[in-house]
XYZ file of N, CA and C in Angstrom:
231
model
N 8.210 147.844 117.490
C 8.288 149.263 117.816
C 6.912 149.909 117.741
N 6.062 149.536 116.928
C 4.387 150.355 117.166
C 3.880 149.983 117.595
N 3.945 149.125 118.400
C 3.194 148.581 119.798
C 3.451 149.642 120.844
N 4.619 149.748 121.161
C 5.594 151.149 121.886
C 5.434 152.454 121.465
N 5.230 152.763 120.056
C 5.256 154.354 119.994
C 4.066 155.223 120.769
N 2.701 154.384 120.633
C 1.774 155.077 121.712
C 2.469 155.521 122.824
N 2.949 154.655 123.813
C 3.913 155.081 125.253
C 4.598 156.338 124.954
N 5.309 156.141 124.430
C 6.501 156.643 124.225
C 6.043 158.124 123.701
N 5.451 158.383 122.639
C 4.739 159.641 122.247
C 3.885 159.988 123.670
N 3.481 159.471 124.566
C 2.920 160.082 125.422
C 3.422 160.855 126.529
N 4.689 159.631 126.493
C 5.554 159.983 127.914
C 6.507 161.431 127.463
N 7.105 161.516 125.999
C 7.288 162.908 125.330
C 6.333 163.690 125.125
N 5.396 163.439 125.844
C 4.313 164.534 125.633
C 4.000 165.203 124.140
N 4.481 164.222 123.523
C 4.384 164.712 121.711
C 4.973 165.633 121.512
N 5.939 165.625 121.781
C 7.235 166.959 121.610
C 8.516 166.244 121.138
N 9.012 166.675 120.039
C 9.675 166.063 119.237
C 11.302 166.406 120.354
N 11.969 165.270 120.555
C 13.187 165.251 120.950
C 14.488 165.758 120.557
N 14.411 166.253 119.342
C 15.643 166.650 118.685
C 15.134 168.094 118.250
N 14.288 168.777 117.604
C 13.961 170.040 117.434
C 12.811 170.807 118.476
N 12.897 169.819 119.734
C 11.518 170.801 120.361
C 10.662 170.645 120.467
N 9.620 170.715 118.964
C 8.361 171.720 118.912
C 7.587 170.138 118.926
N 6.139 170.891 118.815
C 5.108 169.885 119.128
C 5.316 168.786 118.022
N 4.970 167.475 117.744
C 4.235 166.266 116.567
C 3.059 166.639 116.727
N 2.220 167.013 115.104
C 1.060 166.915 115.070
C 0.762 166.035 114.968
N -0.445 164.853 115.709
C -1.212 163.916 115.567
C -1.617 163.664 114.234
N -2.292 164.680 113.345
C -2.693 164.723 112.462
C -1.833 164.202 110.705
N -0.070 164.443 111.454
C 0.164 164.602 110.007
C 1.006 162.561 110.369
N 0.343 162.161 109.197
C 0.773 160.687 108.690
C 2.164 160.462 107.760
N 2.826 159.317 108.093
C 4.118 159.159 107.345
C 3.843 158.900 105.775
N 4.631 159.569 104.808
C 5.881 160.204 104.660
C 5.799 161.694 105.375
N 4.946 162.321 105.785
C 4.969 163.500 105.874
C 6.145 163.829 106.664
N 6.953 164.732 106.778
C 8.700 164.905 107.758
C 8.027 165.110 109.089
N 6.606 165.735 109.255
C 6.380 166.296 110.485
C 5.292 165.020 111.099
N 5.436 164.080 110.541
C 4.837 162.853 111.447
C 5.472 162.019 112.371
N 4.878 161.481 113.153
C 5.340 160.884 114.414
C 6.215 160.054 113.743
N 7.438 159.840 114.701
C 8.609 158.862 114.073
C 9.525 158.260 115.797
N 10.047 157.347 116.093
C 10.981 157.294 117.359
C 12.027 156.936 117.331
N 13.133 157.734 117.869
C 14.409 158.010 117.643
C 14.882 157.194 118.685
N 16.708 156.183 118.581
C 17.220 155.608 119.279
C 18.039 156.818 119.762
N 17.981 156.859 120.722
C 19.150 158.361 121.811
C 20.947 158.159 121.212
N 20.868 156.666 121.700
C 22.025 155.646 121.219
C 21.897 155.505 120.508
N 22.430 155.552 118.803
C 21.902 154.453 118.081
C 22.296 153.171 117.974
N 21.425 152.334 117.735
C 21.966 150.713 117.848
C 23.061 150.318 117.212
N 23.419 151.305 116.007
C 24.730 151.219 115.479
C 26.068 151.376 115.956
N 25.782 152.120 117.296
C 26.684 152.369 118.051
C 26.568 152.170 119.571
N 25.573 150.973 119.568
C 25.698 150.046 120.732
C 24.641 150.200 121.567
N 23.678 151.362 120.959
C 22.472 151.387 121.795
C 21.432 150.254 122.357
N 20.559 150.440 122.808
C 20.025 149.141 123.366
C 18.256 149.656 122.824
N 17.506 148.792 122.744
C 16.200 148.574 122.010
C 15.146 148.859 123.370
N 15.531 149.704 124.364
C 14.798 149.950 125.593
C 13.684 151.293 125.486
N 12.681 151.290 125.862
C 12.530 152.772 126.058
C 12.939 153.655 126.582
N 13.841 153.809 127.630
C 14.736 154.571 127.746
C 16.024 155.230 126.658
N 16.140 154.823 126.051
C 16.805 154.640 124.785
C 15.973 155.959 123.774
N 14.730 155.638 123.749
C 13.579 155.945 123.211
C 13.209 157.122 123.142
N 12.668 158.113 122.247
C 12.233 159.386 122.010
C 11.665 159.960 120.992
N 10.113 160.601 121.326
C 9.360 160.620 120.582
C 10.294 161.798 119.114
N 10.534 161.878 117.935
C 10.937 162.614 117.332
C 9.464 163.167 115.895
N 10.032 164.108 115.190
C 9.116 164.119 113.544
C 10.042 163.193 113.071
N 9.432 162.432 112.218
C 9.947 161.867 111.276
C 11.060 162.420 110.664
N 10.510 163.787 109.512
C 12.071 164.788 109.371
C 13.067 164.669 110.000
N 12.779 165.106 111.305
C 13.958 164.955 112.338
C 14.979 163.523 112.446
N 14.070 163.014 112.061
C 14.558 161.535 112.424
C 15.686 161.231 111.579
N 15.345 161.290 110.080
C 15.684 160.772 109.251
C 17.244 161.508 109.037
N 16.819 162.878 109.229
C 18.004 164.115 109.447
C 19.390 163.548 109.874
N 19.425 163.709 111.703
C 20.141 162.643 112.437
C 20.665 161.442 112.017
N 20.143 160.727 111.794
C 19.814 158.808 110.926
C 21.069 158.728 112.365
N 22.025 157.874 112.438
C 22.790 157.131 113.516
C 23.864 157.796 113.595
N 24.097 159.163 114.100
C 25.034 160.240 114.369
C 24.376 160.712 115.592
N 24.992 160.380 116.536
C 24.823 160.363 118.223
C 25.198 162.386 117.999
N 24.283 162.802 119.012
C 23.951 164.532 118.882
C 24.573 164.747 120.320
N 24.966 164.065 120.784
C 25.500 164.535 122.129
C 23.982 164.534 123.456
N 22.978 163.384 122.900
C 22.042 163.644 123.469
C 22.570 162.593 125.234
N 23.307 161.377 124.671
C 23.930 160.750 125.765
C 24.109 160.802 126.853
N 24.402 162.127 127.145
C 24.518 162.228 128.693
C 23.552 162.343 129.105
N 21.895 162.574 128.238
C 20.801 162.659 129.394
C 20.485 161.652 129.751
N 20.778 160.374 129.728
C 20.434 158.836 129.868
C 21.289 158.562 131.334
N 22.419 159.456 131.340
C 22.627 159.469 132.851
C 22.674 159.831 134.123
């Protein structure tokens, strides 16, 4: 997966997927507001390990969610 998060933070334009607002570059993990990437699907519930799948989130955010599908699903189709 951090081979991929460069892409992937780029192609989200560093805009966190679940609350919006910008990822600062600056802030490093544990911090909640550091770069983190969210499964849309989660694999727990059959998602697939694709970048499409894929979305740049904060960490916070991330962890928030954990594998409780947000109704983000239908944008994958």
């Amino acid at each position: 997966m951090a081979s991929r998060m460069p892409r992937i933070m780029e192609r989200d334009r560093w805009r966190c997927g679940i609350c919006r607002k910008a990822i600062g570059k600056s802030f490093r993990w544990p911090d909640p507001r550091s770069k983190s990437i969210d499964h849309i699907v989660p694999l727990s519930e059959g998602g697939d390990d694709t970048a499409g799948n894929k979305r740049a989130t904060h960490l916070g955010c991330n962890c928030g969610r954990m594998n409780r599908g947000g109704g983000e699903q239908a944008a994958l189709f």
